[in-house]
Short mmCIF file of C-alpha atoms in Angstrom, two decimals:
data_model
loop_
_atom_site.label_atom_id
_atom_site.label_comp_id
_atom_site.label_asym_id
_atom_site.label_seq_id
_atom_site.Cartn_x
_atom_site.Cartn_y
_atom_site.Cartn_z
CA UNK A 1 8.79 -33.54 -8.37
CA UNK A 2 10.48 -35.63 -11.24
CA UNK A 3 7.93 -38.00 -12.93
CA UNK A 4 11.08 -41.18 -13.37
CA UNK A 5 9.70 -40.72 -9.01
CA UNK A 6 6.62 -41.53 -9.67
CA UNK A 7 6.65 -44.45 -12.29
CA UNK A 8 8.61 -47.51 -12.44
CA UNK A 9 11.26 -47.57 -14.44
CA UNK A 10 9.54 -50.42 -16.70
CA UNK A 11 6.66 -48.73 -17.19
CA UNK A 12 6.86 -48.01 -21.06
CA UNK A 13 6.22 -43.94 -20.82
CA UNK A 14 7.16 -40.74 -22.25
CA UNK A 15 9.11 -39.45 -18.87
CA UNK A 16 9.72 -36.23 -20.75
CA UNK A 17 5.80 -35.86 -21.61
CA UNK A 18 4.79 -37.17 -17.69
CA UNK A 19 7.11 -34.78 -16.71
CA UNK A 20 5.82 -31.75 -18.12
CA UNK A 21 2.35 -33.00 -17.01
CA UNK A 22 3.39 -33.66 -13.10
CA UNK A 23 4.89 -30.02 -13.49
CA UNK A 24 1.39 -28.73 -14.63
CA UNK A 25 -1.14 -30.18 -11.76
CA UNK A 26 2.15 -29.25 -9.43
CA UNK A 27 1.35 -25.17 -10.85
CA UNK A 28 -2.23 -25.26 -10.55
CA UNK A 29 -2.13 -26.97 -6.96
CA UNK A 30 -0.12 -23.83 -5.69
CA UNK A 31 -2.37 -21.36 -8.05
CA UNK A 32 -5.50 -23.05 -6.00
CA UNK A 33 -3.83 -22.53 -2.84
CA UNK A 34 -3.65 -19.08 -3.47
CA UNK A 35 -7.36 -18.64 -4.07
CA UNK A 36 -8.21 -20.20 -0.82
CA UNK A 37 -6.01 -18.14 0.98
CA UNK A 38 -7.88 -15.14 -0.39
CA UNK A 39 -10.91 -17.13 0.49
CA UNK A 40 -9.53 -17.07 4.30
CA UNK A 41 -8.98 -13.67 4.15
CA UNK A 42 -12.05 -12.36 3.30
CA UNK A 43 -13.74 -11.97 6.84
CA UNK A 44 -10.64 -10.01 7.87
CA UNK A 45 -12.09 -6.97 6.31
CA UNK A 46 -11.00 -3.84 7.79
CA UNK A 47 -13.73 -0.96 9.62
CA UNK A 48 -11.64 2.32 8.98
CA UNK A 49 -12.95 5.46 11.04
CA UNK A 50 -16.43 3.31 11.34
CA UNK A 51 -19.13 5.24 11.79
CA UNK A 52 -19.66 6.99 14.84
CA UNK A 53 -22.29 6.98 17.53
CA UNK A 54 -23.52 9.37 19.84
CA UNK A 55 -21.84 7.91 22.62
CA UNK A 56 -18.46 7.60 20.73
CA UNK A 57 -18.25 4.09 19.53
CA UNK A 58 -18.13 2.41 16.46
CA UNK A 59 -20.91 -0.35 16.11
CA UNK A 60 -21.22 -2.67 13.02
CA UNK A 61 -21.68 -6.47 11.79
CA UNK A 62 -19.95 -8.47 9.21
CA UNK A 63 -20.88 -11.06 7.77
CA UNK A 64 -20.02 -13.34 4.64
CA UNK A 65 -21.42 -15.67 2.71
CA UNK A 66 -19.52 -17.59 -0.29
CA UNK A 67 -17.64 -14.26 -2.05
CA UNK A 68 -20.85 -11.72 -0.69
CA UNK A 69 -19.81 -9.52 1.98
CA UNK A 70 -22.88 -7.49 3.70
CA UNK A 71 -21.65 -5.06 6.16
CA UNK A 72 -24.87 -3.48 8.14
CA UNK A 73 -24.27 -0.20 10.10
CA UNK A 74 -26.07 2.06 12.16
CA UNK A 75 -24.74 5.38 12.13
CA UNK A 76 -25.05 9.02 12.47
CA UNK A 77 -24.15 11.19 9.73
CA UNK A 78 -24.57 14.54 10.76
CA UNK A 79 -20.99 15.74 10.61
CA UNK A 80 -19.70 13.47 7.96
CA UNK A 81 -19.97 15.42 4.98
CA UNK A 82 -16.48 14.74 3.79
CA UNK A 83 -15.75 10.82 2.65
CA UNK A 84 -15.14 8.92 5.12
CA UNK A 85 -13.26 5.60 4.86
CA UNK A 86 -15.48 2.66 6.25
CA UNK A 87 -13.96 -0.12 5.09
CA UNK A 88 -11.51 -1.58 2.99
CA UNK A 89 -11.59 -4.83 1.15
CA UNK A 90 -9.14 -7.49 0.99
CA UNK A 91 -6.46 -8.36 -1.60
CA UNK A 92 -7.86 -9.52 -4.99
CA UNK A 93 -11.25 -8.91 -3.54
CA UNK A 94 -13.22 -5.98 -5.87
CA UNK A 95 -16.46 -4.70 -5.89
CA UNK A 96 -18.40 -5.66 -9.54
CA UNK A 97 -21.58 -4.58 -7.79
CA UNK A 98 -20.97 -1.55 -5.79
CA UNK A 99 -23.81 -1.51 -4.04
CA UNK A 100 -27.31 -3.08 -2.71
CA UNK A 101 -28.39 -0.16 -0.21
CA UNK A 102 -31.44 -0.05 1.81
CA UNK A 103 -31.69 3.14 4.26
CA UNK A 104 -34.30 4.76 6.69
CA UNK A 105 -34.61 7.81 8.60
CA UNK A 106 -35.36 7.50 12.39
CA UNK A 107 -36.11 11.46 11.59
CA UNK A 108 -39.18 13.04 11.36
CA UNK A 109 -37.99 14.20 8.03
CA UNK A 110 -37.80 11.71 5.04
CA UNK A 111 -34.91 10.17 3.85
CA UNK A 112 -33.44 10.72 0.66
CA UNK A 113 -31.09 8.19 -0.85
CA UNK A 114 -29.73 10.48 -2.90
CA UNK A 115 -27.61 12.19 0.17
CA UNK A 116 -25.79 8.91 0.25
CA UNK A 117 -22.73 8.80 -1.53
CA UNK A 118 -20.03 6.02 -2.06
CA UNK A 119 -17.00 5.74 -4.02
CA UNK A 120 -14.44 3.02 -4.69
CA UNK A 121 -10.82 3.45 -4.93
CA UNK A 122 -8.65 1.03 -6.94
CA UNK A 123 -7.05 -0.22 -3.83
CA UNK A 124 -9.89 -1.57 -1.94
CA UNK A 125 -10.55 1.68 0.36
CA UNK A 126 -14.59 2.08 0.44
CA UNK A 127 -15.82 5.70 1.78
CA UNK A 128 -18.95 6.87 1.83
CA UNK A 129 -20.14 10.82 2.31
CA UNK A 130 -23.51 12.43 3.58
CA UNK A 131 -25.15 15.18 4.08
CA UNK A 132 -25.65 17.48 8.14
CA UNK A 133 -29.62 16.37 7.41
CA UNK A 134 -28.58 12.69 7.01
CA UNK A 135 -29.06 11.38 11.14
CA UNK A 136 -29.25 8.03 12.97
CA UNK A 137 -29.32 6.34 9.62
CA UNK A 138 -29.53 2.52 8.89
CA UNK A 139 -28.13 0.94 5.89
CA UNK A 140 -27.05 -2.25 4.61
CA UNK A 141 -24.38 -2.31 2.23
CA UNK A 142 -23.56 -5.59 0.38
CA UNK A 143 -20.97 -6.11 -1.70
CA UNK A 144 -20.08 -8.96 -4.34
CA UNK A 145 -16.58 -9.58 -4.86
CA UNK A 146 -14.67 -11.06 -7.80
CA UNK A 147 -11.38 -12.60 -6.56
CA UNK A 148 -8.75 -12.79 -9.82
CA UNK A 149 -8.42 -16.03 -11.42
CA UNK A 150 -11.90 -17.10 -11.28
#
């Protein structure tokens, strides 16, 4: 939008100066836009090969609040000792903590964390490994995300 639109053409300005300033608020209205659109986005987050119950079915909860995404699963792990995909975050969304994991064993055997492993690829994709002791195990997995531009 021209700036000689939004003043009279009395009004003692510098158009050229108004101008270049109606131009400005004009690119950071659209660059705003964007980061709310990323903002919508965020509870569209995707459950890839989700982890498996006995009876065949993928079971888990979303939720967000502001830019934390907690994702709590219950799962069994006793054949998933190759990564498996769980999830993949949205566009511009990154983990810069990777992870806030509590776990328990509904084993007789104790738990170790340390059978729990997750990686994150560059693109988003989340997966997660364990090992054939690892069964009916619960965890809650929260992750912060960063969107670009804040």
């Amino acid at each position: 939008m021209n700036a000689l639109t939004r003043f009279e053409s009395t009004t003692p300005v510098r158009y050229d100066v108004m101008n270049d300033m109606c131009t400005e608020v004009e690119a950071r209205d659209t660059n705003l836009q964007e980061q709310i659109n990323v903002l919508n986005t965020i509870e569209e987050v995707d459950m890839l090969n989700g982890w498996q119950h006995n009876d065949g079915t993928t079971k888990c909860k979303i939720s967000r609040v502001g830019n934390t995404v907690t994702i709590t699963d219950f799962f069994v792990t006793g054949v998933k000792t190759d990564p498996t995909t769980i999830m993949v975050l949205p566009v511009g969304c990154k983990p810069i903590i990777a992870f806030d994991i509590g776990m328990e064993s509904y084993t007789s055997t104790p738990f170790s964390p340390n059978t729990m492993f997750f990686s994150f690829a560059p693109n988003g994709v989340v997966s997660v490994r364990g090992t054939p002791s690892d069964t009916y195990v619960r965890f809650i997995c929260t992750f912060v995300c960063n969107w670009e531009g804040w």
